[in-house]
Amino acid sequence: QKEVEQNSGPLSVPEGAIASLNCTYSDRGSQSFFWYRQYSGKSPELIMFIYSNGDKEDGRFTAQLNKASQYVSLLIRDSQPSDSATYLCAVKASGGSYIPTFGRGTSLIVHP
Amino acid sequence: GAVVSQHPSWVICKSGTSVKIECRSLDFQATTMFWYRQFPKQSLMLMATSNEGSKATYEQGVEKDKFLINHASLTLSTLTVTSAHPEDSSFYICSARDSGTSGINEQFFGPGTRLTVL
């Protein structure tokens, strides 16, 4: 069974700090990795996706992928209170299926 | 990005009644849509994959006779919760994949429907 694990948190960081969110997955054949942000009572919105080992940066967000260790992380620089949300990691296996498996999400609280 | 709408955004119904939720892709065609359910503090749980013009594919443990899915066109899928009970109260979210893209297979999520069964 494919599993995606995240620490539920909450992760609390001060405004301006770097928030680090981690995700591990069990399917070694996984190919695509997504980070979604979900505000309370709202549906998820895609922040970033990454396919290759290494770092991928987009504004204040950096996704890091290490396939050998089977983990993917999301760094948020200069955290803002508006970043407070639940961050969902989603992993898609190789092959024809385009249905990702979602983790339970990590709650992030950025306090002023 | 592509837009997916859901209607209604929230609904309250009595136990035993049926509720229909619509999911529409507004500016793209979606041969495949997905229905998720999310309980408080829990992750998204895929209920079923809705395929245009054919039967939906249900995940293990999801009752197909209780959660009726109809994907009648390339832009509309409906989920009907039949004989709803309080334990069906949840946040139902649909997503759609743009059939015209061959890129990252991104799913576009609708805003969700909060169902409360009294």
PDB file of N, CA and C in Angstrom, chain B residues 12-53:
ATOM      1  N   ILE B  12     -27.298  21.588   4.022  1.00  0.00           N
ATOM      2  CA  ILE B  12     -27.770  20.936   5.238  1.00  0.00           C
ATOM      3  C   ILE B  12     -29.023  20.161   4.877  1.00  0.00           C
ATOM      4  N   CYS B  13     -29.050  18.904   5.236  1.00  0.00           N
ATOM      5  CA  CYS B  13     -30.223  18.104   4.873  1.00  0.00           C
ATOM      6  C   CYS B  13     -30.608  17.192   6.029  1.00  0.00           C
ATOM      7  N   LYS B  14     -31.806  16.667   5.934  1.00  0.00           N
ATOM      8  CA  LYS B  14     -32.287  15.735   6.946  1.00  0.00           C
ATOM      9  C   LYS B  14     -31.807  14.322   6.622  1.00  0.00           C
ATOM     10  N   SER B  15     -31.661  13.536   7.644  1.00  0.00           N
ATOM     11  CA  SER B  15     -31.254  12.155   7.474  1.00  0.00           C
ATOM     12  C   SER B  15     -32.255  11.413   6.590  1.00  0.00           C
ATOM     13  N   GLY B  16     -31.752  10.654   5.648  1.00  0.00           N
ATOM     14  CA  GLY B  16     -32.606   9.887   4.752  1.00  0.00           C
ATOM     15  C   GLY B  16     -32.846  10.528   3.406  1.00  0.00           C
ATOM     16  N   THR B  17     -32.508  11.779   3.289  1.00  0.00           N
ATOM     17  CA  THR B  17     -32.697  12.451   2.003  1.00  0.00           C
ATOM     18  C   THR B  17     -31.452  12.279   1.134  1.00  0.00           C
ATOM     19  N   SER B  18     -31.603  12.643  -0.140  1.00  0.00           N
ATOM     20  CA  SER B  18     -30.484  12.552  -1.087  1.00  0.00           C
ATOM     21  C   SER B  18     -30.000  13.939  -1.453  1.00  0.00           C
ATOM     22  N   VAL B  19     -28.733  14.051  -1.678  1.00  0.00           N
ATOM     23  CA  VAL B  19     -28.120  15.343  -1.993  1.00  0.00           C
ATOM     24  C   VAL B  19     -27.262  15.195  -3.238  1.00  0.00           C
ATOM     25  N   LYS B  20     -27.433  16.114  -4.175  1.00  0.00           N
ATOM     26  CA  LYS B  20     -26.624  16.094  -5.399  1.00  0.00           C
ATOM     27  C   LYS B  20     -25.632  17.243  -5.385  1.00  0.00           C
ATOM     28  N   ILE B  21     -24.390  16.928  -5.710  1.00  0.00           N
ATOM     29  CA  ILE B  21     -23.323  17.922  -5.776  1.00  0.00           C
ATOM     30  C   ILE B  21     -22.798  17.944  -7.203  1.00  0.00           C
ATOM     31  N   GLU B  22     -22.683  19.141  -7.765  1.00  0.00           N
ATOM     32  CA  GLU B  22     -22.195  19.285  -9.131  1.00  0.00           C
ATOM     33  C   GLU B  22     -20.750  19.777  -9.153  1.00  0.00           C
ATOM     34  N   CYS B  23     -20.000  19.270 -10.101  1.00  0.00           N
ATOM     35  CA  CYS B  23     -18.624  19.695 -10.310  1.00  0.00           C
ATOM     36  C   CYS B  23     -18.456  20.041 -11.773  1.00  0.00           C
ATOM     37  N   ARG B  24     -18.023  21.256 -12.048  1.00  0.00           N
ATOM     38  CA  ARG B  24     -17.881  21.697 -13.442  1.00  0.00           C
ATOM     39  C   ARG B  24     -16.477  22.237 -13.711  1.00  0.00           C
ATOM     40  N   SER B  25     -15.931  21.861 -14.846  1.00  0.00           N
ATOM     41  CA  SER B  25     -14.695  22.484 -15.315  1.00  0.00           C
ATOM     42  C   SER B  25     -15.121  23.636 -16.210  1.00  0.00           C
ATOM     43  N   LEU B  26     -14.707  24.842 -15.872  1.00  0.00           N
ATOM     44  CA  LEU B  26     -15.271  26.020 -16.522  1.00  0.00           C
ATOM     45  C   LEU B  26     -14.568  26.408 -17.821  1.00  0.00           C
ATOM     46  N   ASP B  27     -13.282  26.160 -17.927  1.00  0.00           N
ATOM     47  CA  ASP B  27     -12.574  26.630 -19.115  1.00  0.00           C
ATOM     48  C   ASP B  27     -11.693  25.560 -19.735  1.00  0.00           C
ATOM     49  N   PHE B  28     -12.014  24.318 -19.429  1.00  0.00           N
ATOM     50  CA  PHE B  28     -11.285  23.231 -20.054  1.00  0.00           C
ATOM     51  C   PHE B  28     -12.157  21.986 -20.023  1.00  0.00           C
ATOM     52  N   GLN B  29     -11.775  21.028 -20.833  1.00  0.00           N
ATOM     53  CA  GLN B  29     -12.500  19.769 -20.860  1.00  0.00           C
ATOM     54  C   GLN B  29     -11.805  18.751 -19.969  1.00  0.00           C
ATOM     55  N   ALA B  30     -12.614  17.997 -19.270  1.00  0.00           N
ATOM     56  CA  ALA B  30     -12.074  17.020 -18.337  1.00  0.00           C
ATOM     57  C   ALA B  30     -12.737  15.665 -18.561  1.00  0.00           C
ATOM     58  N   THR B  31     -12.016  14.766 -19.192  1.00  0.00           N
ATOM     59  CA  THR B  31     -12.570  13.431 -19.361  1.00  0.00           C
ATOM     60  C   THR B  31     -12.586  12.676 -18.039  1.00  0.00           C
ATOM     61  N   THR B  32     -11.771  13.116 -17.130  1.00  0.00           N
ATOM     62  CA  THR B  32     -11.696  12.450 -15.834  1.00  0.00           C
ATOM     63  C   THR B  32     -11.804  13.477 -14.713  1.00  0.00           C
ATOM     64  N   MET B  33     -12.665  13.196 -13.789  1.00  0.00           N
ATOM     65  CA  MET B  33     -12.790  14.011 -12.581  1.00  0.00           C
ATOM     66  C   MET B  33     -12.698  13.094 -11.381  1.00  0.00           C
ATOM     67  N   PHE B  34     -12.345  13.666 -10.268  1.00  0.00           N
ATOM     68  CA  PHE B  34     -12.142  12.882  -9.063  1.00  0.00           C
ATOM     69  C   PHE B  34     -12.994  13.445  -7.931  1.00  0.00           C
ATOM     70  N   TRP B  35     -13.519  12.554  -7.125  1.00  0.00           N
ATOM     71  CA  TRP B  35     -14.294  12.970  -5.955  1.00  0.00           C
ATOM     72  C   TRP B  35     -13.565  12.541  -4.693  1.00  0.00           C
ATOM     73  N   TYR B  36     -13.343  13.524  -3.814  1.00  0.00           N
ATOM     74  CA  TYR B  36     -12.670  13.285  -2.545  1.00  0.00           C
ATOM     75  C   TYR B  36     -13.615  13.620  -1.400  1.00  0.00           C
ATOM     76  N   ARG B  37     -13.296  13.045  -0.261  1.00  0.00           N
ATOM     77  CA  ARG B  37     -14.006  13.389   0.966  1.00  0.00           C
ATOM     78  C   ARG B  37     -12.950  13.684   2.017  1.00  0.00           C
ATOM     79  N   GLN B  38     -13.220  14.677   2.818  1.00  0.00           N
ATOM     80  CA  GLN B  38     -12.258  15.055   3.851  1.00  0.00           C
ATOM     81  C   GLN B  38     -12.987  15.304   5.155  1.00  0.00           C
ATOM     82  N   PHE B  39     -12.664  14.490   6.144  1.00  0.00           N
ATOM     83  CA  PHE B  39     -13.195  14.707   7.488  1.00  0.00           C
ATOM     84  C   PHE B  39     -12.263  15.653   8.233  1.00  0.00           C
ATOM     85  N   PRO B  40     -12.757  16.314   9.279  1.00  0.00           N
ATOM     86  CA  PRO B  40     -11.933  17.280  10.015  1.00  0.00           C
ATOM     87  C   PRO B  40     -10.604  16.682  10.462  1.00  0.00           C
ATOM     88  N   LYS B  41      -9.558  17.429  10.239  1.00  0.00           N
ATOM     89  CA  LYS B  41      -8.208  17.065  10.647  1.00  0.00           C
ATOM     90  C   LYS B  41      -7.678  15.829   9.903  1.00  0.00           C
ATOM     91  N   GLN B  42      -8.344  15.417   8.870  1.00  0.00           N
ATOM     92  CA  GLN B  42      -7.916  14.250   8.108  1.00  0.00           C
ATOM     93  C   GLN B  42      -7.481  14.660   6.702  1.00  0.00           C
ATOM     94  N   SER B  43      -6.834  13.728   6.036  1.00  0.00           N
ATOM     95  CA  SER B  43      -6.384  14.019   4.683  1.00  0.00           C
ATOM     96  C   SER B  43      -7.510  13.831   3.685  1.00  0.00           C
ATOM     97  N   LEU B  44      -7.215  14.205   2.474  1.00  0.00           N
ATOM     98  CA  LEU B  44      -8.148  13.937   1.387  1.00  0.00           C
ATOM     99  C   LEU B  44      -8.204  12.438   1.135  1.00  0.00           C
ATOM    100  N   MET B  45      -9.397  11.918   1.038  1.00  0.00           N
ATOM    101  CA  MET B  45      -9.557  10.508   0.727  1.00  0.00           C
ATOM    102  C   MET B  45     -10.284  10.389  -0.609  1.00  0.00           C
ATOM    103  N   LEU B  46      -9.633   9.774  -1.562  1.00  0.00           N
ATOM    104  CA  LEU B  46     -10.257   9.594  -2.866  1.00  0.00           C
ATOM    105  C   LEU B  46     -11.419   8.622  -2.741  1.00  0.00           C
ATOM    106  N   MET B  47     -12.575   9.050  -3.223  1.00  0.00           N
ATOM    107  CA  MET B  47     -13.757   8.192  -3.200  1.00  0.00           C
ATOM    108  C   MET B  47     -13.900   7.436  -4.513  1.00  0.00           C
ATOM    109  N   ALA B  48     -13.767   8.191  -5.607  1.00  0.00           N
ATOM    110  CA  ALA B  48     -14.005   7.577  -6.905  1.00  0.00           C
ATOM    111  C   ALA B  48     -13.432   8.431  -8.010  1.00  0.00           C
ATOM    112  N   THR B  49     -13.188   7.787  -9.112  1.00  0.00           N
ATOM    113  CA  THR B  49     -12.751   8.453 -10.328  1.00  0.00           C
ATOM    114  C   THR B  49     -13.914   8.439 -11.301  1.00  0.00           C
ATOM    115  N   SER B  50     -14.275   9.602 -11.757  1.00  0.00           N
ATOM    116  CA  SER B  50     -15.416   9.755 -12.641  1.00  0.00           C
ATOM    117  C   SER B  50     -14.930   9.873 -14.082  1.00  0.00           C
ATOM    118  N   ASN B  51     -15.400   9.011 -14.933  1.00  0.00           N
ATOM    119  CA  ASN B  51     -14.975   8.980 -16.328  1.00  0.00           C
ATOM    120  C   ASN B  51     -16.135   9.354 -17.237  1.00  0.00           C
ATOM    121  N   GLU B  52     -15.881  10.319 -18.106  1.00  0.00           N
ATOM    122  CA  GLU B  52     -16.915  10.777 -19.015  1.00  0.00           C
ATOM    123  C   GLU B  52     -17.400   9.651 -19.915  1.00  0.00           C
ATOM    124  N   GLY B  53     -18.687   9.442 -19.895  1.00  0.00           N
ATOM    125  CA  GLY B  53     -19.284   8.452 -20.771  1.00  0.00           C
ATOM    126  C   GLY B  53     -19.175   7.022 -20.313  1.00  0.00           C
TER     127      GLY B  53
END
